[in-house]
Short mmCIF file of C-alpha atoms in Angstrom, two decimals:
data_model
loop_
_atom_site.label_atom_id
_atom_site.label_comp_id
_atom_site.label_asym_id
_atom_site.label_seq_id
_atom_site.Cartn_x
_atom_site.Cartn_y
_atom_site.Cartn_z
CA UNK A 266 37.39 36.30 -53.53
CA UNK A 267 40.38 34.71 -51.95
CA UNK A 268 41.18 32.06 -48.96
CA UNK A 269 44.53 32.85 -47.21
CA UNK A 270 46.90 32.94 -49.99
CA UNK A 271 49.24 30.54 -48.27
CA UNK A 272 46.10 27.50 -48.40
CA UNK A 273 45.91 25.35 -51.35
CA UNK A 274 43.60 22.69 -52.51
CA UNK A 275 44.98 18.91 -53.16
CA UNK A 276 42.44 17.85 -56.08
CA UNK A 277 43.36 13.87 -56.49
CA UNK A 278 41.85 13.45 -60.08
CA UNK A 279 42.91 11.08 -62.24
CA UNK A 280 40.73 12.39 -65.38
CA UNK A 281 42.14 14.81 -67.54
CA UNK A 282 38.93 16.53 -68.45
CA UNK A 283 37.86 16.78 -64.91
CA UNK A 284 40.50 17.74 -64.04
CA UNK A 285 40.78 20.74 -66.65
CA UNK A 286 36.86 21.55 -65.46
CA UNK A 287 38.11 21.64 -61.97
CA UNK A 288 40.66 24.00 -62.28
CA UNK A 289 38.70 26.32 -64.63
CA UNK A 290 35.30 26.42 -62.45
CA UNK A 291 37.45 27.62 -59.70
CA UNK A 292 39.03 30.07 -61.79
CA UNK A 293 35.96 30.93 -63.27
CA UNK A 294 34.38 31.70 -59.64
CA UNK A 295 37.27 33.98 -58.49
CA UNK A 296 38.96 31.25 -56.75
CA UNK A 297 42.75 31.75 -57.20
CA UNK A 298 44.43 29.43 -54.94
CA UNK A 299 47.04 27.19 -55.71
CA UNK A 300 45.70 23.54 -56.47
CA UNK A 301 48.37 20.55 -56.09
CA UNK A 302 47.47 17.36 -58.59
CA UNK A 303 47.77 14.04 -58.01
CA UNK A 304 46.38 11.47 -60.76
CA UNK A 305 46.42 8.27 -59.13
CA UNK A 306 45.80 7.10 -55.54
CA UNK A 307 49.44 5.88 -55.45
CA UNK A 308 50.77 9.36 -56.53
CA UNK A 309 48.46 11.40 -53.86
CA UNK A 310 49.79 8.99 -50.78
CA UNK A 311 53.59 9.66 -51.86
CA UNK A 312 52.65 13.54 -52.19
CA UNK A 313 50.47 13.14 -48.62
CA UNK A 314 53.44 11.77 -47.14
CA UNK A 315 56.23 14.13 -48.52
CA UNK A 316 54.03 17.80 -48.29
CA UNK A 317 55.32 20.01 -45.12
CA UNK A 318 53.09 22.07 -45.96
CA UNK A 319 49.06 20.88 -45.59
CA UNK A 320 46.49 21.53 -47.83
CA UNK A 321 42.98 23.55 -46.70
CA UNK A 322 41.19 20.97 -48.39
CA UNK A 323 41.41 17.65 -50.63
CA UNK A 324 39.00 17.05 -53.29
CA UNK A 325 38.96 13.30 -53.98
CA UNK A 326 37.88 11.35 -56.68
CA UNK A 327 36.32 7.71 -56.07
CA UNK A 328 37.71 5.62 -59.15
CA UNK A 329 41.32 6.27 -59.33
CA UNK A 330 43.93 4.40 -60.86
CA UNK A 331 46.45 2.07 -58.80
CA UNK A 332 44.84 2.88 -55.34
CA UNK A 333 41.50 3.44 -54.94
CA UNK A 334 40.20 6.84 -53.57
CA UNK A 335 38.65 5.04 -50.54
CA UNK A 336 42.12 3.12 -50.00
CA UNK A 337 43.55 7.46 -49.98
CA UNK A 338 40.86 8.29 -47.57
CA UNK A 339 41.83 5.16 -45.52
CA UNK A 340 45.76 6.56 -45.66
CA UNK A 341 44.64 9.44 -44.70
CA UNK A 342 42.37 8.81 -41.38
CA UNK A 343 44.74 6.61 -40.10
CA UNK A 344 47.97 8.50 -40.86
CA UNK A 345 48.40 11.15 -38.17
CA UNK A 346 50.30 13.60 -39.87
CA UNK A 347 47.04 14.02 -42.32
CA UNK A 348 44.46 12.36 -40.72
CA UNK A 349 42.26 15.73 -39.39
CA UNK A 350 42.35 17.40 -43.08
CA UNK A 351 39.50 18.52 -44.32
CA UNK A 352 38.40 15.80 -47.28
CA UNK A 353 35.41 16.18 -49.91
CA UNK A 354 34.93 13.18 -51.97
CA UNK A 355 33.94 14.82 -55.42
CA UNK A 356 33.09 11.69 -57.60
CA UNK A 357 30.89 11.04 -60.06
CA UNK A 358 28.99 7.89 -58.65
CA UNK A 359 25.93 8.47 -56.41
CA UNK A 360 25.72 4.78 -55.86
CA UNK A 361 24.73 3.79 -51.81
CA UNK A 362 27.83 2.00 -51.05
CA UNK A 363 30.29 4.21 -52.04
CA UNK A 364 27.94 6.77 -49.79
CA UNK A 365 27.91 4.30 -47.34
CA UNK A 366 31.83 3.47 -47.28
CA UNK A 367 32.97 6.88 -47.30
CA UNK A 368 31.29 8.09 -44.12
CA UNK A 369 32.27 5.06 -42.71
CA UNK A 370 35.53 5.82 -43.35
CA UNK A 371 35.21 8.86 -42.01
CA UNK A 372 34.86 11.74 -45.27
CA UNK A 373 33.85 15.30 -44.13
CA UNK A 374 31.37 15.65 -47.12
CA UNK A 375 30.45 13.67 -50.23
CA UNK A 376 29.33 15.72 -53.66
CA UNK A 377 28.51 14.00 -56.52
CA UNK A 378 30.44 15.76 -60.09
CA UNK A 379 27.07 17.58 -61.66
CA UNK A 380 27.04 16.72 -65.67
CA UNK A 381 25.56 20.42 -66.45
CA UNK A 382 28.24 22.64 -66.53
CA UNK A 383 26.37 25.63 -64.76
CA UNK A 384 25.76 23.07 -61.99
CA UNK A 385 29.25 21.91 -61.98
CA UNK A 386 30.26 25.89 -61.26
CA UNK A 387 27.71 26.01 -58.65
CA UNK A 388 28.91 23.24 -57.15
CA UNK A 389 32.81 24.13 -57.55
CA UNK A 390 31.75 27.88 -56.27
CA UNK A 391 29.85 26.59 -53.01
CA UNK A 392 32.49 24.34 -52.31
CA UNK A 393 35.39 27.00 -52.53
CA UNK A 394 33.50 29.20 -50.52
CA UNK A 395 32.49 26.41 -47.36
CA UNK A 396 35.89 25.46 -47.37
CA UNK A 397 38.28 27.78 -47.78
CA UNK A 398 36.47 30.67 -45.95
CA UNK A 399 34.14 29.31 -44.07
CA UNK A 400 35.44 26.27 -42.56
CA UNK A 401 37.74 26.72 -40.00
CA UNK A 402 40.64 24.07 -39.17
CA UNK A 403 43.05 24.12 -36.83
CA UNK A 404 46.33 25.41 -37.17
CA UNK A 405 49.98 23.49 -37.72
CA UNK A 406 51.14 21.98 -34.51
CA UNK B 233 15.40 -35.22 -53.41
CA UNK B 234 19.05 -34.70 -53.11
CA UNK B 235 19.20 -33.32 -57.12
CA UNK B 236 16.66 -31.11 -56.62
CA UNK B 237 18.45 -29.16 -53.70
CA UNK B 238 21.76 -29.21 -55.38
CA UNK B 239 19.95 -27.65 -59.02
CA UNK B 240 18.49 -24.84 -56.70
CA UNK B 241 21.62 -24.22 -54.66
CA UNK B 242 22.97 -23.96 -58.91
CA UNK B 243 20.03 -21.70 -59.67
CA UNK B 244 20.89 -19.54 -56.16
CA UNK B 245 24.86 -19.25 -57.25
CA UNK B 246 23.69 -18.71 -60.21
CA UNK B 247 21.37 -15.02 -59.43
CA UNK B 248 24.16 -13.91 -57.08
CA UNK B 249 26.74 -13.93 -59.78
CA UNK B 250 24.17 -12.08 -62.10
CA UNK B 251 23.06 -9.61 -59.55
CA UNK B 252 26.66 -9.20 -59.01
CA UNK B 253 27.21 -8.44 -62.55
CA UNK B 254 24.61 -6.00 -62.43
CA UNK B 255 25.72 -3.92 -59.99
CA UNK B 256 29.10 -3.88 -61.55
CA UNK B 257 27.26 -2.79 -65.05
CA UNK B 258 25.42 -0.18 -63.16
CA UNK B 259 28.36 0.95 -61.13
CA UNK B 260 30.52 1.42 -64.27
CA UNK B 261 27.40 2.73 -65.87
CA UNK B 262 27.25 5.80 -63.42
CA UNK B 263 30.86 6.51 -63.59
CA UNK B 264 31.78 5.97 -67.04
CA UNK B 265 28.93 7.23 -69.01
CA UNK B 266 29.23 10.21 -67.06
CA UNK B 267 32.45 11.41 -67.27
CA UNK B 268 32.79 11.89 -70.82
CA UNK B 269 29.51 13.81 -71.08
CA UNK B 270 29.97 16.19 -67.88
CA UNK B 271 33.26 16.93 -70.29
CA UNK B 272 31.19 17.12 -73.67
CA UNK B 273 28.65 19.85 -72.02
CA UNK B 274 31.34 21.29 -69.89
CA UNK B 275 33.42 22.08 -72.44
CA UNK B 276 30.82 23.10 -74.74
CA UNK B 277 29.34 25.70 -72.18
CA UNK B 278 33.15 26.64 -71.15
CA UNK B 279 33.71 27.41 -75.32
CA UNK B 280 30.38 29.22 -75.68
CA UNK B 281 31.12 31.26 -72.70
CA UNK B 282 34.76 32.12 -73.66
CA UNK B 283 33.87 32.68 -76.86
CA UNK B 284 30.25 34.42 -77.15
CA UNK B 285 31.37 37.48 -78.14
CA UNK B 286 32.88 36.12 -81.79
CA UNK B 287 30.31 33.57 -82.13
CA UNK B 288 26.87 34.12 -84.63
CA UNK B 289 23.32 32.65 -84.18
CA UNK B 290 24.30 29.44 -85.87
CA UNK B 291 27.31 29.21 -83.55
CA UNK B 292 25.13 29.64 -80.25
CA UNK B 293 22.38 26.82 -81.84
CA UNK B 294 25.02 24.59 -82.15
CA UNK B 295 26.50 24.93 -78.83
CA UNK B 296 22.98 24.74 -77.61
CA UNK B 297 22.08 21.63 -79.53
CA UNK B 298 25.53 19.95 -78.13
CA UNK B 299 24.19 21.17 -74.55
CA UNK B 300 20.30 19.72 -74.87
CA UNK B 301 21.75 16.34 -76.30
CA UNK B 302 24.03 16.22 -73.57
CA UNK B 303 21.40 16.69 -71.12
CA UNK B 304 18.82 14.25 -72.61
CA UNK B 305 21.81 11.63 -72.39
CA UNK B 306 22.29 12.64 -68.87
CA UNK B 307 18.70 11.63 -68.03
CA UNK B 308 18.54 8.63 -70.01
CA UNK B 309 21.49 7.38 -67.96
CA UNK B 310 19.79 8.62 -64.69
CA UNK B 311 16.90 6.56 -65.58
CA UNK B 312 18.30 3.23 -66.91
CA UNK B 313 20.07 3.47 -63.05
CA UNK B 314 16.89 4.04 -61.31
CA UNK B 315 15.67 1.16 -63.47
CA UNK B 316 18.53 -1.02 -62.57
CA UNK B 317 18.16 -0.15 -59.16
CA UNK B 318 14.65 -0.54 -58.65
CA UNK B 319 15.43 -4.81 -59.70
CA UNK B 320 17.99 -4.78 -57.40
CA UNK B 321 16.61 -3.25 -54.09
CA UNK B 322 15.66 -5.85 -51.65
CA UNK B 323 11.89 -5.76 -50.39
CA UNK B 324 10.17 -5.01 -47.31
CA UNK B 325 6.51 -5.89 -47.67
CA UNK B 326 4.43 -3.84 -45.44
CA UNK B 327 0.47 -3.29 -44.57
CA UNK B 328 0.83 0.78 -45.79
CA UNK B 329 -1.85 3.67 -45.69
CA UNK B 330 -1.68 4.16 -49.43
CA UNK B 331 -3.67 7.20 -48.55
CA UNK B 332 -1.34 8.73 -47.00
CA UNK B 333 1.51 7.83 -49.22
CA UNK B 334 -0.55 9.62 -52.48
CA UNK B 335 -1.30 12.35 -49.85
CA UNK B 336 2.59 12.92 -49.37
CA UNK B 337 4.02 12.97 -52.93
CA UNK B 338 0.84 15.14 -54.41
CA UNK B 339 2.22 17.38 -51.43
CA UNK B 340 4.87 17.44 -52.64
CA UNK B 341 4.03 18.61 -56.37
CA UNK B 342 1.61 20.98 -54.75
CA UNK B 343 4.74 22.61 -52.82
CA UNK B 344 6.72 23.23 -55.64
CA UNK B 345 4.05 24.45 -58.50
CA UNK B 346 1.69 26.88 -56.27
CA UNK B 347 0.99 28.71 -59.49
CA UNK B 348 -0.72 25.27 -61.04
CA UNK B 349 -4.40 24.92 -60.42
CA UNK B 350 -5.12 21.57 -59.57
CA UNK B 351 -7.82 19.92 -58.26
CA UNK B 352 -6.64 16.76 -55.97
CA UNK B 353 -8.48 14.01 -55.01
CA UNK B 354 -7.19 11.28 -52.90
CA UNK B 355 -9.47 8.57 -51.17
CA UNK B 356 -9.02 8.66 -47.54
CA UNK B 357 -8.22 4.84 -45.78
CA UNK B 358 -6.96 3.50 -49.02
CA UNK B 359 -4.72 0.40 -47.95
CA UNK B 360 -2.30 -2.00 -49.42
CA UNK B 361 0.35 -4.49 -48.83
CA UNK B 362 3.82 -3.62 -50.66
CA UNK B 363 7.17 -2.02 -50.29
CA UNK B 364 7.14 1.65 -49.29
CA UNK B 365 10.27 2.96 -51.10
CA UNK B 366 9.44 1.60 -54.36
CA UNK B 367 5.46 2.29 -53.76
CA UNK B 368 6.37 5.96 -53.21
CA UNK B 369 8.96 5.53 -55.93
CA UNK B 370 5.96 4.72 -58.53
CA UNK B 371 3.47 7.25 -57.09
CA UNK B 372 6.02 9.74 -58.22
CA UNK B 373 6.19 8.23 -61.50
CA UNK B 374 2.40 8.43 -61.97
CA UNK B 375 1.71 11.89 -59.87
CA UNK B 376 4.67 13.12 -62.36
CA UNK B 377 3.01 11.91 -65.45
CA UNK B 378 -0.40 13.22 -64.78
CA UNK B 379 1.00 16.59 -63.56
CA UNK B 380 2.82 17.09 -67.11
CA UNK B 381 0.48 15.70 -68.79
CA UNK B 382 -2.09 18.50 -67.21
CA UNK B 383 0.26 21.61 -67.97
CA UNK B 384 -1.76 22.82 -70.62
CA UNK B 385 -5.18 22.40 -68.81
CA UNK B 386 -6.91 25.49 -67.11
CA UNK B 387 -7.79 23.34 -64.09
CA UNK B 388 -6.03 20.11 -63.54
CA UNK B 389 -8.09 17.38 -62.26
CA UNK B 390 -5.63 15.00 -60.81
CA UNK B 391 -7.81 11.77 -58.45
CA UNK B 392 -5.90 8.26 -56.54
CA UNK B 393 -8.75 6.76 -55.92
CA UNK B 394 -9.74 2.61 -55.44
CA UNK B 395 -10.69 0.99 -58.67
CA UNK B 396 -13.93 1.08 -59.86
CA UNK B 397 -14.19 -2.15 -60.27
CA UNK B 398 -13.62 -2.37 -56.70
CA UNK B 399 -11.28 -5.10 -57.70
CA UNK B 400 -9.29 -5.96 -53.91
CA UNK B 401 -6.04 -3.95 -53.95
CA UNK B 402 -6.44 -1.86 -57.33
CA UNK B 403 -6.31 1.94 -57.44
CA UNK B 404 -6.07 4.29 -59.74
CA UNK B 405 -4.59 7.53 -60.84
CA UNK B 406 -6.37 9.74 -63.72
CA UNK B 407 -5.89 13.25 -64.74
CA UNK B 408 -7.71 15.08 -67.18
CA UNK B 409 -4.59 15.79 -69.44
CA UNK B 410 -3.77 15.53 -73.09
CA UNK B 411 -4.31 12.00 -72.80
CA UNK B 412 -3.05 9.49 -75.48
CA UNK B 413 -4.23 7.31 -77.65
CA UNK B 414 -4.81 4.13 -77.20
CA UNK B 415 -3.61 2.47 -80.09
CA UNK B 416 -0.22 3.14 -78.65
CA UNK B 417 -1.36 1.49 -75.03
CA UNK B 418 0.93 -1.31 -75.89
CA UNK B 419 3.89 0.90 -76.00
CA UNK B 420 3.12 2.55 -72.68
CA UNK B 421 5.51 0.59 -70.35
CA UNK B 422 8.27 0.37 -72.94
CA UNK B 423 11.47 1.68 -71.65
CA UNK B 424 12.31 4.74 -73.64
CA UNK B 425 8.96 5.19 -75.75
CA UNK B 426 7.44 8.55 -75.80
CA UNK B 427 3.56 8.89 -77.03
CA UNK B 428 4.22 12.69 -77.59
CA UNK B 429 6.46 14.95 -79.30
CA UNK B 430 9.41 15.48 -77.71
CA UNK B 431 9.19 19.43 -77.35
CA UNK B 432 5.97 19.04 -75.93
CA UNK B 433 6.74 17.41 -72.85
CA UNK B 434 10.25 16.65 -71.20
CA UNK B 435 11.30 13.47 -69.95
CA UNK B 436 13.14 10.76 -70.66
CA UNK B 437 10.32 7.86 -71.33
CA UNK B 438 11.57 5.98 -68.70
CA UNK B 439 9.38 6.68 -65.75
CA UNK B 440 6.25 3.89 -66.79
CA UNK B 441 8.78 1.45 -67.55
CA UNK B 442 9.94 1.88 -63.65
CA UNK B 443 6.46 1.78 -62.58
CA UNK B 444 5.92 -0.78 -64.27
CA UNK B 445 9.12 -3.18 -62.93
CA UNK B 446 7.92 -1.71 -59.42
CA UNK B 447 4.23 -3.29 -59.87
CA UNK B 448 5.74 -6.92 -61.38
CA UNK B 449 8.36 -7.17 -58.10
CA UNK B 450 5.11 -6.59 -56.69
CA UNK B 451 3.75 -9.47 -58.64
CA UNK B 452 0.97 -7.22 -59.47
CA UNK B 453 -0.16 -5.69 -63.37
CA UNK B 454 -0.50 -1.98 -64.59
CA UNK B 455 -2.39 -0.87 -67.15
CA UNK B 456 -3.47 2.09 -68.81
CA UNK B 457 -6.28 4.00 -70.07
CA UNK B 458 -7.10 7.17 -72.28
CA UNK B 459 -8.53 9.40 -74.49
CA UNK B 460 -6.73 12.09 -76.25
CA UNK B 461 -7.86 15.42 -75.00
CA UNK B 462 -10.11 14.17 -72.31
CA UNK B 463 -7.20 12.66 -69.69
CA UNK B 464 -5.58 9.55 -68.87
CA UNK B 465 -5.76 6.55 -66.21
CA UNK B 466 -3.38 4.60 -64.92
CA UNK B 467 -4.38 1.40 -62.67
CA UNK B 468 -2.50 -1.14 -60.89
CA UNK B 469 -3.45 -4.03 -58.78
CA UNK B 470 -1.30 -5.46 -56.01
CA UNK B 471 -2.08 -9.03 -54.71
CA UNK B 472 -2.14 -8.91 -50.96
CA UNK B 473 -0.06 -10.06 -48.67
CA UNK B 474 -1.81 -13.13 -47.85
CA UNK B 475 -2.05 -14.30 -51.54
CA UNK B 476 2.04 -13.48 -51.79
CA UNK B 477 2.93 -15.80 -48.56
CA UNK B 478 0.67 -18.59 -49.82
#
């Protein structure tokens, strides 16, 4: 099951391991599109800046190295070349004020990184599917 | 006059900084602990998967012992955050319809286990003075417990009723579960004790020792009672809110 070939995912993950999980539990659920990596906040505000081509989707991780994944999500509302992407926050905190700051910041959707791998999957699967079939965004201008 | 205010201004600096330090323990707590171990079990499910078809018995009960540890940590970790976060949340003291409360987390239980037969019990117009969140928080705690601890009874008996003492503000919750004994009472509350073998009965040991910290911010007590093979009780008293503002 395949997205438009042309759409990629931007994961921002600074954590090898995730990282490796990531890219496997998509492969593992059929999802073959090309995923762009960024490992700090830093590095994923350069790439933001230089792409001319968008990503369907960025997954973001919270605790990144350098900048912050809220400071990313900040570039990213407020930068107009980026600022209507779609953006899941994929973290592993659940605490309230990282909840609470995201939204406010203006996140499509926060999921917190399940420890059980099956769940992880799930969660990887039902992602891939909402947003890169599902979801609809508009177009380049 | 002028000492005293400036040792509790000292004393008020002085819990900020700690609760600040706590969150900060708690914050690193959820993200650090947890990272490593989503990679331990994820990588362990990842090999077992990839690899099933060359691996032997002893190969899959390793895999699945790496798997069950990792999820045991997993819950421990949950539950030393709900802990935390249970002495951190701030509290809104309320006149509450306890009755109601126990009506709407036994609900709850009754929801998602229709094959269970229970028996329920709650007193109607049971009332109390205390925070909601955590109040519902510790019902859970105690409907959870008794509902394990009735899994192996034909027909649970499961009652929140008022003391029957009829001590002011005390209620209690019994089942008539595997009960414990009562030598071990002092253990109860203890943050990761278990009174029962571990295969028996999941969980991480944690749950009294939240019901518990719920019940003190309370400035109330909880106790326990039981006898093995006959059920358990578990009462607390709250003082009201008239004997907290005095």
């Amino acid at each position: 099951m395949m997205a438009h070939s042309e759409s990629f995912i931007f994961l921002v993950e600074d954590n090898p391991n995730d990282e490796k999980l990531t890219l496997l539990s998509l492969r593992e659920n059929k999802i073959l599109n090309d995923v762009v990596v960024a490992r700090d906040g830093a590095e994923a505000i350069k790439m933001l800046q230089e792409m001319e081509r968008l990503p369907q989707l960025i997954l973001l991780d919270l605790k990144l190295p350098k900048v912050d994944g809220l400071e990313v999500l900040k570039f990213i509302r407020s930068t107009e070349k980026t600022k209507a992407l779609p953006v899941v926050i994929f973290t592993s905190s659940s605490e309230q004020s990282d909840l609470f700051n995201s939204y406010n910041l203006g996140v499509n959707s926060y999921v917190q990184k399940p420890v059980e791998f099956e769940n992880f999957l799930q969660a990887v699967n039902r992602l891939g599917i909402y947003w890169l079939l599902l979801n609809r965004t508009p177009g380049p201008k | 006059m002028e000492i005293l205010k400036q040792r509790l201004e000292a004393t008020q600096a002085d819990l900020k900084a700690t609760k600040e330090e706590l969150d900060a323990l708690c914050y690193a707590i959820s993200h650090d602990l947890r990272a490593p171990l989503r990679a331990i079990r994820g990588f362990g499910s990842a090999f077992a998967k990839k690899y099933d078809g060359q691996l032997d018995e002893v190969g899959r009960d390793y895999i699945q012992r790496i798997n069950a540890s990792g999820a045991e940590l997993n819950g421990l970790i949950d539950g030393l955050l709900t802990l935390s976060r249970i002495s951190r949340e701030p509290m809104d003291r309320k006149r509450l319809n306890f009755s109601q409360l126990a009506s709407s987390v036994t609900s709850f239980y009754l929801k998602r286990s229709p094959e269970r037969k229970v028996n329920l019990l709650v007193t109607p117009e049971m009332t109390l003075d205390g925070d909601e969140n955590l109040l519902r928080k510790m019902l859970e705690i105690l409907v959870d417990n008794a509902w394990k601890y009735t899994a192996k009874v034909p027909v649970a008996e499961i009652q929140i009723r008022p003391h029957s003492d009829s001590q002011k503000n005390a209620f209690t919750i019994s089942d008539n579960g595997i009960g414990f004994d009562m030598k071990l009472a002092p253990k109860l509350f203890s943050a990761f004790q278990r009174l029962h073998h571990l295969s028996d009965f999941q969980g991480a040991g944690l749950g009294l020792a939240c019901a518990r910290r719920i019940v003190h911010r309370h400035g109330g007590e909880i106790w326990g009672e039981a006898t093995p093979g006959e059920g358990a009780s578990f009462s607390f008293h709250l003082p009201t809110r008239e004997a907290v503002i005095s």
